[in-house]
CSV table of C-alpha atoms in Angstrom, one decimal:
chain,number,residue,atom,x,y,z
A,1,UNK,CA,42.8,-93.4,32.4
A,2,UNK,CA,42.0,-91.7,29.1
A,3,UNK,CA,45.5,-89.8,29.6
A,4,UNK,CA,47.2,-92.8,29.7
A,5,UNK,CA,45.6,-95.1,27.4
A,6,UNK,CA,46.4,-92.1,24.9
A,7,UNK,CA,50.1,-91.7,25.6
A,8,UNK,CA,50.2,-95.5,25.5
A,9,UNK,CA,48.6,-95.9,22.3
A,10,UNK,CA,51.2,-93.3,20.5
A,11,UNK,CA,54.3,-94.7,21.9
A,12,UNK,CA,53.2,-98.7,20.5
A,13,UNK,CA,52.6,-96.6,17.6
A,14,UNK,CA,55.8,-95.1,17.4
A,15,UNK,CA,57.7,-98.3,18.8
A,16,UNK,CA,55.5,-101.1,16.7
A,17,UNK,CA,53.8,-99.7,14.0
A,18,UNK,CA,56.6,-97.6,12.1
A,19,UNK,CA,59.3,-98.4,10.5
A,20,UNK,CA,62.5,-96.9,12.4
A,21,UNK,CA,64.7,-97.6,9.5
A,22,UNK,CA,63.5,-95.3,7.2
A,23,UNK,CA,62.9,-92.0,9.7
A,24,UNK,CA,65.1,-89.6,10.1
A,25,UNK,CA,65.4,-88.0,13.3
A,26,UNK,CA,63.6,-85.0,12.4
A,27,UNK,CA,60.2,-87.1,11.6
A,28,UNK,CA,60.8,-88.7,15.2
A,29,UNK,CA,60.7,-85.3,16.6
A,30,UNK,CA,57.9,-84.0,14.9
A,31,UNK,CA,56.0,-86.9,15.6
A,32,UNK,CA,56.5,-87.1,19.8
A,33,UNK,CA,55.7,-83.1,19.3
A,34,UNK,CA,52.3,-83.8,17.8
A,35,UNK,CA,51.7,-86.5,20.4
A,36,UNK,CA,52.9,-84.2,23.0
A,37,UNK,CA,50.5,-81.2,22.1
A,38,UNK,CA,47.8,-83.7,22.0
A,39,UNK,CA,48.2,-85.1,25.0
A,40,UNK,CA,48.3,-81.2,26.6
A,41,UNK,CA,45.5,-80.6,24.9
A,42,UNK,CA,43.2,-83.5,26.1
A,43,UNK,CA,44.8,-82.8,29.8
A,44,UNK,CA,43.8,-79.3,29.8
A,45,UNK,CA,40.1,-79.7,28.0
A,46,UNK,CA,39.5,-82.0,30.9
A,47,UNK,CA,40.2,-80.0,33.4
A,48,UNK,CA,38.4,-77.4,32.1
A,49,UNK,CA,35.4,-79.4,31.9
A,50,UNK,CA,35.9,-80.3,35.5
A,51,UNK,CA,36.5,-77.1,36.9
A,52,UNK,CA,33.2,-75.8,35.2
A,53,UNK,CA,31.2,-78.5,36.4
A,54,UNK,CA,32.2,-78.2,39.8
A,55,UNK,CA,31.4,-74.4,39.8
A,56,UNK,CA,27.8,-75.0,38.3
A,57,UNK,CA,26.1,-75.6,41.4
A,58,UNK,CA,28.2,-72.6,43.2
A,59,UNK,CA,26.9,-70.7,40.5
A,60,UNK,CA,22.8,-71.9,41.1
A,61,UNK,CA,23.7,-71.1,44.5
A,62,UNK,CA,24.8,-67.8,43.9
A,63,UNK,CA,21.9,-67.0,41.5
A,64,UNK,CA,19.6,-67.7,44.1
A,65,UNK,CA,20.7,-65.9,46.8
A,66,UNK,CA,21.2,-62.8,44.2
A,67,UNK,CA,17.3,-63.0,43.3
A,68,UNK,CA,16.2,-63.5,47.0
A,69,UNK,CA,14.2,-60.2,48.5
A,70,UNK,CA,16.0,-59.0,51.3
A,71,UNK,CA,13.2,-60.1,53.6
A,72,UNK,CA,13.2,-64.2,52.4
A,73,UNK,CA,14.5,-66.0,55.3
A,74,UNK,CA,13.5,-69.5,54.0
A,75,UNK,CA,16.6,-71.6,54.2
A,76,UNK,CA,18.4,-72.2,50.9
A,77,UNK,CA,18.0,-75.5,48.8
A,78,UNK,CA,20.3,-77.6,48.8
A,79,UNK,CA,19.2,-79.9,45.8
A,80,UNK,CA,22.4,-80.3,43.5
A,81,UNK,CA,24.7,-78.9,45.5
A,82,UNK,CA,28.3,-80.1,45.5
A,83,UNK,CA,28.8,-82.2,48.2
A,84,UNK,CA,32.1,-80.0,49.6
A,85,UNK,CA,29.7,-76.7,50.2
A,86,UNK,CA,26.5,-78.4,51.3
A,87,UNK,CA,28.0,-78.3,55.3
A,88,UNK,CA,28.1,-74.3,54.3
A,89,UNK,CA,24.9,-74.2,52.8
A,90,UNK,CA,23.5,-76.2,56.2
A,91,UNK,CA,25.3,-73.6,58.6
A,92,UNK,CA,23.7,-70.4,56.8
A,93,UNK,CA,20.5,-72.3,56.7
A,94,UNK,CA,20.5,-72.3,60.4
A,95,UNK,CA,21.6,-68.9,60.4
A,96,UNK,CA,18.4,-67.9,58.3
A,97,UNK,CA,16.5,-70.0,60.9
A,98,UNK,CA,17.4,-68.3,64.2
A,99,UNK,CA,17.5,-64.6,62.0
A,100,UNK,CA,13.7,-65.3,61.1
A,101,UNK,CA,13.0,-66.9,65.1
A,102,UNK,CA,14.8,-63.6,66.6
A,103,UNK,CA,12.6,-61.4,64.2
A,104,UNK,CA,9.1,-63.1,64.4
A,105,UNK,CA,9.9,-62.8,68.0
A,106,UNK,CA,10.3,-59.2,68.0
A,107,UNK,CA,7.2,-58.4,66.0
A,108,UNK,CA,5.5,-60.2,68.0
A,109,UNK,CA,6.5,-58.3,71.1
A,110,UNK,CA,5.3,-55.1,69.0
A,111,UNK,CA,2.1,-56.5,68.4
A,112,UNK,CA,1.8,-57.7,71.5
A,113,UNK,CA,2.6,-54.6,72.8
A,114,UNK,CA,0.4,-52.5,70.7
A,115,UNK,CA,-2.4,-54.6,71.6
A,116,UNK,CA,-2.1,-53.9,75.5
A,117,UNK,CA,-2.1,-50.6,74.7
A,118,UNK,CA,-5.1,-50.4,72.9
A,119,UNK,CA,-7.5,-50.9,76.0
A,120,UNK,CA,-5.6,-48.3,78.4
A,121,UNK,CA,-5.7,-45.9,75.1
A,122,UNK,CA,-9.4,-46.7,74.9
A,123,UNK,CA,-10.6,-45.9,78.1
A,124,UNK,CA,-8.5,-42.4,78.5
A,125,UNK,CA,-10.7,-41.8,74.9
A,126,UNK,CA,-13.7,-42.2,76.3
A,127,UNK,CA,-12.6,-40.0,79.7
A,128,UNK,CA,-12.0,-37.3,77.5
A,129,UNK,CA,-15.3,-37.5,75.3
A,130,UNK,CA,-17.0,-37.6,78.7
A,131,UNK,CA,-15.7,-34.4,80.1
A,132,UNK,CA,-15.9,-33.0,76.9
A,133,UNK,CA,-19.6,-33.6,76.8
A,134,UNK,CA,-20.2,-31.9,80.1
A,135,UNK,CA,-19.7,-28.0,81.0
A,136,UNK,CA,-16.0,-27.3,81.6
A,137,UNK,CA,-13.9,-24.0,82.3
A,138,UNK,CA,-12.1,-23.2,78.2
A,139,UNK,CA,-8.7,-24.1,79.6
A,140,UNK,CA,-9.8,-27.4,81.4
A,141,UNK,CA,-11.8,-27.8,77.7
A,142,UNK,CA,-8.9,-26.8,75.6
A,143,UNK,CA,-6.5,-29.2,77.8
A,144,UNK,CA,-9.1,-32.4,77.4
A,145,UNK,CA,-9.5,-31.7,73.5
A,146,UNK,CA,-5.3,-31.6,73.3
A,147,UNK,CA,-5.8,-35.3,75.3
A,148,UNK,CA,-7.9,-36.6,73.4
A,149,UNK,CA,-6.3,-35.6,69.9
A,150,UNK,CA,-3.1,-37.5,71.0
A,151,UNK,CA,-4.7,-40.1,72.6
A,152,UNK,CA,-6.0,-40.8,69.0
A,153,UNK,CA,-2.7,-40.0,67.6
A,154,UNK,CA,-1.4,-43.2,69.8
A,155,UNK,CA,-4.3,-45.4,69.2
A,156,UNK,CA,-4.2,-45.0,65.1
A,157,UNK,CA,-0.3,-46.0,65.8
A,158,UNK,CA,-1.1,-48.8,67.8
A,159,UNK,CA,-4.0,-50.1,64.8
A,160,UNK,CA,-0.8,-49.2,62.3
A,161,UNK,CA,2.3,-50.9,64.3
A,162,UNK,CA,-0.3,-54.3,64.6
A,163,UNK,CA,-1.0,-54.2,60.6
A,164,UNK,CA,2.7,-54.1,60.4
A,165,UNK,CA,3.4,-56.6,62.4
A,166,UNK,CA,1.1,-59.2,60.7
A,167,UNK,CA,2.1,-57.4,57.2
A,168,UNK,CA,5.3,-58.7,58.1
A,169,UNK,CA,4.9,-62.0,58.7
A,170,UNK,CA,4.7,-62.6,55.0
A,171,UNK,CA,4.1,-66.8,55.1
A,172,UNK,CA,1.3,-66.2,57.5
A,173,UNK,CA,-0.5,-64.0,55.2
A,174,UNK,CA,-0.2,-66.3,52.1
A,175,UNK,CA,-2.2,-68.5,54.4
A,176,UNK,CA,-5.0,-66.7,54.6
A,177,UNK,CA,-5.4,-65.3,50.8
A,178,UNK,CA,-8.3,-66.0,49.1
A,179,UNK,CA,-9.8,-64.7,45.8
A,180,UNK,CA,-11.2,-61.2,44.9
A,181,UNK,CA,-12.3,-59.2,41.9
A,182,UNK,CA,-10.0,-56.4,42.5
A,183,UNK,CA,-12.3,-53.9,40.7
A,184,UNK,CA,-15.4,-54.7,42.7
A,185,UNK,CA,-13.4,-54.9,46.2
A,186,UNK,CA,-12.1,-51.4,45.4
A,187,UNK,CA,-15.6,-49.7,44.3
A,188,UNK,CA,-17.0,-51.3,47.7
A,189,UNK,CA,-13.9,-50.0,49.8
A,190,UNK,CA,-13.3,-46.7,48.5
A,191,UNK,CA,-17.1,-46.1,49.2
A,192,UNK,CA,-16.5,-46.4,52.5
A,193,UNK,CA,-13.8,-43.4,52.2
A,194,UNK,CA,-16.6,-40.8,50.2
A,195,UNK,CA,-17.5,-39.0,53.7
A,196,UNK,CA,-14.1,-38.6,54.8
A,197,UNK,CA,-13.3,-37.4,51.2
A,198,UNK,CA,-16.3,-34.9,51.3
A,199,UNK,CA,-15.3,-33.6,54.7
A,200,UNK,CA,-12.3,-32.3,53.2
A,201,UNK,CA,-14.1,-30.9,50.3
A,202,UNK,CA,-12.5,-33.5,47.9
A,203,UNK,CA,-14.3,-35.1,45.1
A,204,UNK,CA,-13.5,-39.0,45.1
A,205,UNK,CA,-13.9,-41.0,41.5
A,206,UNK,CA,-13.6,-44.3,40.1
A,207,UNK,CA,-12.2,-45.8,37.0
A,208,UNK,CA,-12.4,-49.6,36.4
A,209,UNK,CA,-13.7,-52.7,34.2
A,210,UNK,CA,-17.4,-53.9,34.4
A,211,UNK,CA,-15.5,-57.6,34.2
A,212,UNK,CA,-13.3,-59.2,37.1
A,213,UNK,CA,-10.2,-58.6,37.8
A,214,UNK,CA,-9.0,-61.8,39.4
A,215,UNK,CA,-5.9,-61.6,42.3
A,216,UNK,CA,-5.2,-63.8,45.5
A,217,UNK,CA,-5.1,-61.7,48.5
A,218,UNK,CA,-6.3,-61.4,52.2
A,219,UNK,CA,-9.1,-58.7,52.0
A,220,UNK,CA,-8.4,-56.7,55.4
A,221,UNK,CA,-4.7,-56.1,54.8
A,222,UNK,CA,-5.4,-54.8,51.3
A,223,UNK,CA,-8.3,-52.8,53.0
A,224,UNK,CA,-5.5,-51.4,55.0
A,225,UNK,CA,-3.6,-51.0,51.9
A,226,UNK,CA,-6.2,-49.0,50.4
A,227,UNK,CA,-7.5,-46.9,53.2
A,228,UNK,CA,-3.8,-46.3,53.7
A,229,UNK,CA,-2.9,-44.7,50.1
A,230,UNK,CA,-6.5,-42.7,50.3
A,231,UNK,CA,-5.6,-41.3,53.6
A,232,UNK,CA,-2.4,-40.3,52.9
A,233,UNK,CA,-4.0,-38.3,49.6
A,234,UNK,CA,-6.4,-36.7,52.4
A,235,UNK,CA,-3.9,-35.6,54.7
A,236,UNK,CA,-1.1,-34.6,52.3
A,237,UNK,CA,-3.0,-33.6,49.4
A,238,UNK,CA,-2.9,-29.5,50.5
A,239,UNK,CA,-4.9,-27.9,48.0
A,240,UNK,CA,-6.4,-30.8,46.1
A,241,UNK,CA,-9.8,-31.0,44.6
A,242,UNK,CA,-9.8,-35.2,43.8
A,243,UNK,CA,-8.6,-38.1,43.9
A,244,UNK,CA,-8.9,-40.6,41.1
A,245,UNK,CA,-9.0,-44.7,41.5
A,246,UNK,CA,-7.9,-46.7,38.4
A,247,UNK,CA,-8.3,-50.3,38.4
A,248,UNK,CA,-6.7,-52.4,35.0
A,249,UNK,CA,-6.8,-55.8,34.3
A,250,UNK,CA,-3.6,-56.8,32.5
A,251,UNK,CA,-1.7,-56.5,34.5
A,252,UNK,CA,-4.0,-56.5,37.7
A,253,UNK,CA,-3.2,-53.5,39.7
A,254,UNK,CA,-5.0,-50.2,41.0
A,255,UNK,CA,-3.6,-46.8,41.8
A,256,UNK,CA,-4.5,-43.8,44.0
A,257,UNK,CA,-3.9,-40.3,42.4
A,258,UNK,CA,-4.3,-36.7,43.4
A,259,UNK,CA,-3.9,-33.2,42.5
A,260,UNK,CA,-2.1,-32.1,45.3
A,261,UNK,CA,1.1,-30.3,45.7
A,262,UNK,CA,2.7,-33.7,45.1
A,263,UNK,CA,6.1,-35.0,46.6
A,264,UNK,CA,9.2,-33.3,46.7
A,265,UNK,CA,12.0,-35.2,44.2
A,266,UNK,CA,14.1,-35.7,47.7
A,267,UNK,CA,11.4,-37.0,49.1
A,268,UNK,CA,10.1,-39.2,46.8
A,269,UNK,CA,13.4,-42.8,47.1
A,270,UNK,CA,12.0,-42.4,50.9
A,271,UNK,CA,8.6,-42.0,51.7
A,272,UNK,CA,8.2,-45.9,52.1
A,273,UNK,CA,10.3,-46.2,54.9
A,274,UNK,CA,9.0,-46.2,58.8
A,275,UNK,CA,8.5,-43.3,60.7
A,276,UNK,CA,10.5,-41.1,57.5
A,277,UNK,CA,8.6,-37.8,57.9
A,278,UNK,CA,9.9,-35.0,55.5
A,279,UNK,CA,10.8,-32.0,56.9
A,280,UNK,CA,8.7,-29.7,55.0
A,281,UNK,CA,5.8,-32.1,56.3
A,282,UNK,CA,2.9,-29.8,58.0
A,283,UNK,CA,0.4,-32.2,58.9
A,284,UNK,CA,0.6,-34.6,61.8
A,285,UNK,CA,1.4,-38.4,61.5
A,286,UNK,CA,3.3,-41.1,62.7
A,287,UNK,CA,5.5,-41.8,59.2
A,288,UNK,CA,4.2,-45.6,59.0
A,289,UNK,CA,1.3,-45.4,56.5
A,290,UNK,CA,3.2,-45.9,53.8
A,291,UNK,CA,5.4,-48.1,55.4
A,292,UNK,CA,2.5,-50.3,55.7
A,293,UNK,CA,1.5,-49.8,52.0
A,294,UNK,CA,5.1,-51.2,51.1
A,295,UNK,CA,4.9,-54.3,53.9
A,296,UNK,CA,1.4,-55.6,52.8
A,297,UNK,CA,2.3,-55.2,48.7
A,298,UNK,CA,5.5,-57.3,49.7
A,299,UNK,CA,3.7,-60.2,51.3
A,300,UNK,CA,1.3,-60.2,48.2
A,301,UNK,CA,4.3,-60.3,45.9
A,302,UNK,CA,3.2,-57.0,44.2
A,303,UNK,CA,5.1,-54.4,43.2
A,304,UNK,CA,4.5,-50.3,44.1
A,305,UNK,CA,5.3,-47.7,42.0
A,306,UNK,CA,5.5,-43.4,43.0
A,307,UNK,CA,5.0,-40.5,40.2
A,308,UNK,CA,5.3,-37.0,41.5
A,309,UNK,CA,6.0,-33.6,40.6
A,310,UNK,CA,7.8,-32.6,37.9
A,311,UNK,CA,7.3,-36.2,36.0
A,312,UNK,CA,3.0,-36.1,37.3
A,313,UNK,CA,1.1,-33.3,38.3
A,314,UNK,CA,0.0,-34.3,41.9
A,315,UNK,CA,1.1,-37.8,43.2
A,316,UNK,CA,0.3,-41.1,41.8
A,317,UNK,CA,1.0,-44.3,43.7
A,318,UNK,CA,0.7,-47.2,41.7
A,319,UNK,CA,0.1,-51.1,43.4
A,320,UNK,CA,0.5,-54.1,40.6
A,321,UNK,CA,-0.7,-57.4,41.6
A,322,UNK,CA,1.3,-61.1,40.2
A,323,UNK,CA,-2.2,-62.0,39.4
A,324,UNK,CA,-4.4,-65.2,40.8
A,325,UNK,CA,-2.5,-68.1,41.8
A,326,UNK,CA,-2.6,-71.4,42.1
A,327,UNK,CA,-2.6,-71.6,46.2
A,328,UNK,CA,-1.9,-69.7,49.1
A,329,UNK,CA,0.9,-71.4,50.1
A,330,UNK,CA,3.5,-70.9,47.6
A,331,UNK,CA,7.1,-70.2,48.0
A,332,UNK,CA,9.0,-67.6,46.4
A,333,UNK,CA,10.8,-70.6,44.2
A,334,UNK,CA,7.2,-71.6,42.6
């Protein structure tokens, strides 16, 4: 309409408004130009605005599915969306859906699994400390100590593969967060690790704040968390003489640090990935305690971080918390 009431405005203009009588041609001409490029250049400022503001909600579409983590399977919004893409934004919705049904379904089956395991496990555990409390021939011994050691082997998996099954569940943990002083939880947990660290002649020491340190979090997947990264410093940490806790407050976060012989460099974009064992890797595991590190800091929205040899001398594995917030049941969009 604004085209038009424009074109008709110059031509009554042209027509009414001037006298003919004393233009040449060449003043005509000049004239119809100038209305002409005006007119071409109203036409195409409009579509220009029209074409960018049908492309703004593709591009807050885009921009949210480009900041999504790769394990968010909450169906998109579909608040301002043009009206032409919201039947595609309602198909990959229920896409998303049956994704996340088809893998809670299948951790659950894991846990499931690792929990019937547990009791047969249990019992073959205590068979084996039975006979090894009683007087046996050294091969029969030998044979019931090699039982035993794997039958621990499978039930520390089985504890492992259940943490990561409820690790990954990551709106079901938000439901049960609740608030801790980060420093005082970890002087109270990595108490619990001084014998361990003593058994293997390893001195274990604490750095943090007299005052709180304030994150939302559930207490006995972080305990997991924690007893994890120590663990892994135990087992791995050939050669090393301590292992140093540091808890700050701004941000919140802690890390676990040793002396060892670190991690190699080609080792290091890797570690955090399930059942990834280096080859150079002499001590016996299943390749999931780290995994588990990485799962539980995801569904607490913290972020990990890995220093090794040549950059620190030993290995350092930092965990940095989003702080306290306002509820446990928060999506990623708040």
């Amino acid at each position: 309409m604004a085209l038009v009431a424009v074109d008709l405005t110059v031509t009554w203009v042209i027509t009414s408004r001037i006298n003919l009588a004393v233009w040449v041609l060449r003043d005509i001409f000049w004239m119809m130009l100038a209305g002409q490029v005006l007119l071409v250049a109203l036409i195409a400022w409009v579509l220009v605005s029209g074409v960018r503001s049908g492309l703004r909600s593709f591009n807050a579409l885009s921009e949210e599915i480009r900041e999504r983590s790769i394990d968010d399977l909450q169906p998109l919004r579909v608040d301002g969306v043009a009206t032409e893409i919201v039947p595609v934004v309602n198909h990959i919705n229920d896409l998303l859906l049956r994704l996340n049904a088809s893998m809670q379904a299948q951790k659950r089956f894991i846990g499931s699994a690792a929990h019937q395991l547990r009791t047969p496990l249990s019992g073959l555990k205590l068979e084996c400390e039975l006979m090894l409390a009683g007087e046996l021939p050294p091969d029969v011994r030998q044979r019931a100590e090699r039982i035993k050691a794997v039958t621990d082997r499978m039930i520390r998996l089985g504890q492992q593969l259940l943490v990561l099954a409820r690790a990954d569940s990551t709106l079901a943990v938000r439901e049960s967060f609740q608030r801790i002083n980060l420093a005082e939880w970890v002087r109270e947990t990595a108490g619990e690790w001084v014998p361990a660290a003593l058994q293997h002649k390893i001195e274990l020491h604490l750095h943090a704040p007299d005052s709180p340190v304030w994150i939302d979090g559930d207490p006995l997947l972080l305990e997991e968390l924690l007893g994890n990264l120590i663990d892994n410093a135990l087992r791995y940490g050939k050669g090393a003489t301590q292992i140093t806790l540091h808890v700050t407050a701004n941000p919140p976060s802690f890390s676990v640090e040793d002396d060892g012989p670190g991690i190699a460099l080609v080792d290091q974009a890797r570690v955090f990935e399930a059942f990834y064992r280096s080859d150079s890797a002499t001590t016996e595991g299943s390749g999931l305690g780290l995994a588990i590190v990485r799962e539980i800091a995801s569904a607490h929205g913290a972020w990990l971080s890995l220093s090794s040899r040549p950059d620190f001398e030993g290995t350092r594995i930092g965990v940095v918390f989003p702080g306290p917030r306002k509820g446990a049941n928060l999506s990623r969009h708040d």
